[in-house]
Coordinates of C-alpha atoms in Angstrom, one line a residue:
X1 CA 97.6 155.2 135.0
X2 CA 95.2 156.0 137.9
X3 CA 95.5 155.0 141.5
X4 CA 92.9 152.4 142.4
X5 CA 91.2 151.6 145.7
X6 CA 93.1 148.9 147.4
X7 CA 92.0 147.0 150.5
X8 CA 94.4 146.0 153.2
X9 CA 93.9 142.3 152.2
X10 CA 94.9 143.1 148.6
X11 CA 97.8 145.1 149.8
X12 CA 99.2 142.2 151.7
X13 CA 98.6 139.9 148.8
X14 CA 100.3 142.4 146.5
X15 CA 103.4 142.6 148.8
X16 CA 103.4 138.8 148.5
X17 CA 104.4 137.9 152.0
X18 CA 102.7 135.2 154.1
X19 CA 103.6 133.0 157.0
X20 CA 106.5 130.9 155.9
X21 CA 107.0 133.0 152.8
X22 CA 109.3 135.6 151.3
X23 CA 108.3 138.3 148.9
X24 CA 110.8 139.8 146.6
X25 CA 110.2 143.0 144.7
X26 CA 112.4 144.4 141.9
X27 CA 112.8 148.1 141.9
X28 CA 114.5 149.5 138.8
X29 CA 117.0 152.2 139.5
X30 CA 115.3 155.5 138.7
X31 CA 111.8 154.7 139.9
X32 CA 109.8 157.7 140.9
X33 CA 106.9 158.3 143.2
X34 CA 104.1 160.5 142.1
X35 CA 102.2 162.1 144.9
X36 CA 98.5 162.3 144.1
X37 CA 95.2 162.9 146.0
X38 CA 93.9 159.4 146.8
X39 CA 90.6 158.1 147.9
X40 CA 91.5 154.9 149.6
X41 CA 90.7 153.0 152.8
X42 CA 91.5 154.3 156.3
X43 CA 94.5 152.1 156.9
X44 CA 97.0 152.1 154.1
X45 CA 97.6 153.4 150.6
X46 CA 100.3 153.1 148.0
X47 CA 101.6 155.9 145.8
X48 CA 101.6 155.4 142.1
X49 CA 105.0 153.9 141.1
X50 CA 106.4 154.5 137.6
X51 CA 109.6 153.9 135.8
X52 CA 111.4 156.9 134.5
X53 CA 112.4 155.9 130.9
X54 CA 115.2 158.4 130.8
X55 CA 116.9 157.2 134.0
X56 CA 119.2 154.7 132.2
X57 CA 118.1 151.9 134.6
X58 CA 117.9 148.2 134.0
X59 CA 115.2 147.1 131.5
X60 CA 111.8 146.2 132.8
X61 CA 109.5 147.6 135.5
X62 CA 109.4 146.6 139.1
X63 CA 107.5 143.3 139.9
X64 CA 106.8 141.1 142.8
X65 CA 107.2 137.3 143.3
X66 CA 106.1 135.2 146.3
X67 CA 108.2 132.2 147.4
X68 CA 106.6 129.9 150.0
X69 CA 108.0 126.7 151.7
X70 CA 106.3 125.2 154.7
X71 CA 109.6 123.7 155.8
X72 CA 111.2 127.2 156.3
X73 CA 110.0 127.3 159.9
X74 CA 109.1 124.7 162.6
X75 CA 108.2 126.8 165.7
X76 CA 105.1 125.5 167.6
X77 CA 104.2 129.0 169.0
X78 CA 105.3 128.2 172.5
X79 CA 107.6 130.3 174.9
X80 CA 110.8 129.4 173.0
X81 CA 112.3 132.0 170.7
X82 CA 110.9 131.6 167.2
X83 CA 114.2 132.6 165.6
X84 CA 115.7 129.2 166.7
X85 CA 113.2 127.4 164.4
X86 CA 114.2 128.7 161.0
X87 CA 115.8 126.4 158.5
X88 CA 118.6 128.4 156.9
X89 CA 119.1 126.1 153.9
X90 CA 115.5 126.2 153.1
X91 CA 115.4 130.0 153.3
X92 CA 118.5 130.3 151.2
X93 CA 116.9 128.1 148.6
X94 CA 113.8 130.3 148.7
X95 CA 115.8 133.5 148.2
X96 CA 117.8 131.9 145.3
X97 CA 114.6 130.8 143.7
X98 CA 113.0 134.2 144.2
X99 CA 115.8 136.1 142.7
X100 CA 115.8 133.9 139.6
X101 CA 112.0 134.0 139.2
X102 CA 112.0 137.7 139.8
X103 CA 114.5 138.3 137.0
X104 CA 113.7 135.4 134.7
X105 CA 117.2 134.1 134.9
X106 CA 118.7 130.7 135.6
X107 CA 121.3 131.6 138.2
X108 CA 121.7 134.0 141.1
X109 CA 124.7 135.5 139.4
X110 CA 122.6 136.3 136.4
X111 CA 119.9 137.6 138.6
X112 CA 122.2 140.1 140.3
X113 CA 123.7 141.0 137.0
X114 CA 120.2 142.1 135.9
X115 CA 119.4 143.9 139.2
X116 CA 122.7 145.8 139.4
X117 CA 124.0 145.7 135.8
X118 CA 126.6 148.5 136.4
X119 CA 128.1 146.9 139.6
X120 CA 131.9 147.4 139.9
X121 CA 134.2 145.6 142.3
X122 CA 134.5 147.5 145.6
X123 CA 131.1 149.1 145.5
X124 CA 129.1 149.0 148.7
X125 CA 125.7 147.3 149.2
X126 CA 123.6 148.4 152.3
X127 CA 120.8 146.1 153.6
X128 CA 118.2 147.8 155.7
X129 CA 116.8 145.4 158.3
X130 CA 113.7 145.9 160.4
X131 CA 113.9 146.2 164.2
X132 CA 111.5 147.8 166.7
X133 CA 111.7 145.9 169.9
X134 CA 115.3 145.0 170.3
X135 CA 118.2 145.3 172.7
X136 CA 121.9 144.4 172.4
X137 CA 121.3 141.3 174.5
X138 CA 117.8 140.7 173.3
X139 CA 116.0 137.7 174.8
X140 CA 112.3 138.3 174.4
X141 CA 109.9 136.7 171.9
X142 CA 108.6 139.9 170.4
X143 CA 108.8 140.1 166.6
X144 CA 111.9 141.6 165.0
X145 CA 114.1 140.9 162.0
X146 CA 115.7 137.5 161.5
X147 CA 119.2 136.8 160.2
X148 CA 118.2 133.9 157.9
X149 CA 117.0 135.9 154.9
X150 CA 119.9 138.3 155.3
X151 CA 122.4 135.4 155.3
X152 CA 120.8 134.2 152.1
X153 CA 121.2 137.6 150.5
X154 CA 124.8 137.7 151.5
X155 CA 125.5 134.3 150.1
X156 CA 124.1 135.2 146.7
X157 CA 125.9 138.5 146.7
X158 CA 129.2 136.8 147.5
X159 CA 128.6 134.4 144.6
X160 CA 128.2 137.4 142.4
X161 CA 131.6 138.7 143.5
X162 CA 130.7 141.2 146.3
X163 CA 133.2 141.1 149.1
X164 CA 131.8 140.5 152.6
X165 CA 133.4 143.8 153.9
X166 CA 131.4 145.7 151.2
X167 CA 128.1 144.4 152.6
X168 CA 126.6 146.6 155.3
X169 CA 123.6 145.5 157.4
X170 CA 122.0 148.3 159.3
X171 CA 119.1 149.8 161.3
X172 CA 120.1 153.4 162.2
X173 CA 117.5 153.8 164.9
X174 CA 117.5 150.5 166.8
X175 CA 119.9 148.0 168.3
X176 CA 121.0 145.0 166.3
X177 CA 120.9 142.2 168.8
X178 CA 123.7 139.8 169.6
X179 CA 121.6 136.8 168.6
X180 CA 121.0 138.4 165.2
X181 CA 124.6 139.4 164.5
X182 CA 126.0 136.1 165.9
X183 CA 123.8 134.2 163.6
X184 CA 125.7 135.5 160.6
X185 CA 128.5 133.2 159.5
X186 CA 130.2 135.8 157.4
X187 CA 132.8 137.4 159.7
X188 CA 133.7 140.4 157.5
X189 CA 130.2 141.7 156.9
X190 CA 129.7 145.0 158.7
X191 CA 126.8 145.8 161.0
X192 CA 125.7 149.3 161.9
X193 CA 123.0 150.4 164.4
X194 CA 121.9 153.5 166.3
X195 CA 122.3 152.1 169.8
X196 CA 126.0 151.5 170.3
X197 CA 125.8 147.7 170.0
X198 CA 127.5 147.7 166.6
X199 CA 129.4 150.2 164.4
X200 CA 127.7 153.6 164.8
X201 CA 125.3 154.5 162.0
X202 CA 126.4 158.1 161.9
X203 CA 124.6 161.2 160.4
X204 CA 127.5 163.5 159.6
X205 CA 127.8 163.5 155.8
X206 CA 128.1 166.8 153.8
X207 CA 126.4 165.2 150.8
X208 CA 123.9 167.7 149.3
X209 CA 121.2 165.1 149.6
X210 CA 122.0 164.1 153.2
X211 CA 118.7 165.4 154.4
X212 CA 115.1 164.2 153.7
X213 CA 113.0 167.2 152.8
X214 CA 109.4 166.9 153.9
X215 CA 106.7 168.7 151.9
X216 CA 104.7 169.7 154.9
X217 CA 105.1 172.9 156.9
X218 CA 105.0 171.2 160.3
X219 CA 107.8 168.8 159.5
X220 CA 111.5 169.5 159.9
X221 CA 114.0 167.9 157.6
X222 CA 115.7 164.7 158.9
X223 CA 119.2 163.5 158.1
X224 CA 119.8 160.1 156.4
X225 CA 122.3 157.8 157.9
X226 CA 125.8 157.9 156.4
X227 CA 125.5 154.1 155.8
X228 CA 123.0 154.7 153.0
X229 CA 124.8 157.9 151.7
X230 CA 128.1 156.0 151.4
X231 CA 126.6 152.9 149.9
X232 CA 126.2 152.4 146.1
X233 CA 123.1 150.1 146.3
X234 CA 120.3 149.5 148.8
X235 CA 118.3 146.5 149.7
X236 CA 115.2 146.8 151.9
X237 CA 114.2 143.9 154.1
X238 CA 110.9 144.7 155.9
X239 CA 109.1 142.1 158.1
X240 CA 105.4 141.3 158.4
X241 CA 103.8 142.9 161.4
X242 CA 100.7 144.9 162.4
X243 CA 101.2 148.5 163.5
X244 CA 99.1 150.4 166.0
X245 CA 98.8 153.6 163.9
X246 CA 99.5 152.8 160.2
X247 CA 97.7 149.5 159.9
X248 CA 100.7 147.4 158.7
X249 CA 104.5 147.8 158.6
X250 CA 106.0 147.1 155.2
X251 CA 108.8 148.4 152.9
X252 CA 108.2 152.2 152.9
X253 CA 107.8 152.5 156.6
X254 CA 111.0 150.4 157.2
X255 CA 112.9 153.6 156.3
X256 CA 111.8 155.3 159.5
X257 CA 114.9 153.5 160.7
X258 CA 117.1 155.1 158.0
X259 CA 116.6 158.7 159.2
X260 CA 118.0 160.3 162.4
X261 CA 114.7 160.6 164.3
X262 CA 111.0 160.1 163.8
X263 CA 109.4 161.9 166.7
X264 CA 110.1 165.6 167.0
X265 CA 108.3 168.1 169.3
X266 CA 104.7 169.2 168.9
X267 CA 103.4 168.5 165.4
X268 CA 106.8 167.4 164.2
X269 CA 106.1 163.7 164.6
X270 CA 106.0 161.6 161.5
X271 CA 103.8 159.0 163.1
X272 CA 100.9 161.5 163.2
X273 CA 100.9 161.8 159.4
X274 CA 100.5 158.1 158.7
X275 CA 97.9 157.6 161.5
X276 CA 94.3 157.7 160.2
X277 CA 93.2 158.4 163.7
X278 CA 95.3 161.6 164.0
X279 CA 94.1 165.1 163.2
X280 CA 97.3 165.6 161.2
X281 CA 96.5 162.7 158.8
X282 CA 95.6 163.3 155.2
X283 CA 95.1 160.9 152.4
X284 CA 96.8 163.5 150.2
X285 CA 100.1 163.4 152.0
X286 CA 102.5 160.9 153.4
X287 CA 106.0 161.5 154.8
X288 CA 106.9 158.0 153.7
X289 CA 106.8 159.2 150.1
X290 CA 109.1 162.1 150.9
X291 CA 111.6 159.7 152.5
X292 CA 111.6 157.5 149.5
X293 CA 112.0 160.4 147.1
X294 CA 115.4 161.2 148.5
X295 CA 117.9 160.2 145.8
X296 CA 119.9 158.0 148.1
X297 CA 116.9 155.8 148.7
X298 CA 115.0 156.2 145.4
X299 CA 117.9 155.7 143.1
X300 CA 119.9 153.2 145.1
X301 CA 117.1 150.7 145.9
X302 CA 117.4 147.6 143.7
X303 CA 115.5 145.0 145.7
X304 CA 112.9 144.7 148.5
X305 CA 112.8 141.3 150.2
X306 CA 109.7 141.0 152.4
X307 CA 110.3 138.6 155.2
X308 CA 107.1 136.8 156.0
X309 CA 108.6 133.8 157.7
X310 CA 106.6 134.9 160.8
X311 CA 103.9 137.6 161.2
X312 CA 102.5 139.5 164.2
X313 CA 99.1 141.0 164.7
X314 CA 97.9 143.5 167.3
X315 CA 100.7 146.0 167.4
X316 CA 104.4 146.4 166.8
X317 CA 105.5 144.9 170.1
X318 CA 103.8 141.4 170.2
X319 CA 105.0 137.9 169.5
X320 CA 104.3 136.2 166.2
X321 CA 101.0 134.5 165.8
X322 CA 99.8 131.6 163.7

């Protein structure tokens, strides 16, 4: 199977996220990423993804579904906060439909049984949310993660038998705002961040795979947050936004918020290696692939839910646009 040229437009279509929509991607445990030389456009590229048949993972390869409902949001793009204009019941229905369509099942319980067939009571499920512009008492209108899709995931996991206290929502590098956390009706769900607003997303594990090893001489290893190391399963919830260097922020880049730091000194800055305008950039190498190759991310990721309820163009720190 060869990598093929893919335009930015087709990448977005493939991720199946659009305004008012949610994209769900199934990632079979044991997926691998094959790093190859690629001749693609100057903005984004995807590694070849393949299923390791000897991994013992659930049947079937990863796939993507797109769920859209115009009633999911009702914001008129004024100065009010867009997060107040999301219909939770509609979003919950979208996530339920997406899980069933993704897995070809007729209930969310059956869907989770297919996604995590070896789940045992007491196991921990981490949900990586996507923040970049937040503060503990956030009050701006700049795009960041929303609680509604996370609430929907939690509701379906609870119906499958997962205890609230075993569901961990985190961003290890950014604050999780009050308005995000307070919007969660499940009081025992645990929230972790890297800014002192919630439980501390620490980096102290002695696990042999606690570090991400980068296959580039300029880049030092980075530690993974203990939240992911101590979890049994991982769900990735990126949002739909433009990025000033890498073209677009999606699922792989969301894990910049799973490692201890992104910007080191001198050439030890991960951003430079995903920025086509940087002299450090090469189509033959991406640190995002190295992050995803870490067993705690590669082997634990069972679902990616792309939140396209709102989208932002222009940079990472702008308000959603129509």
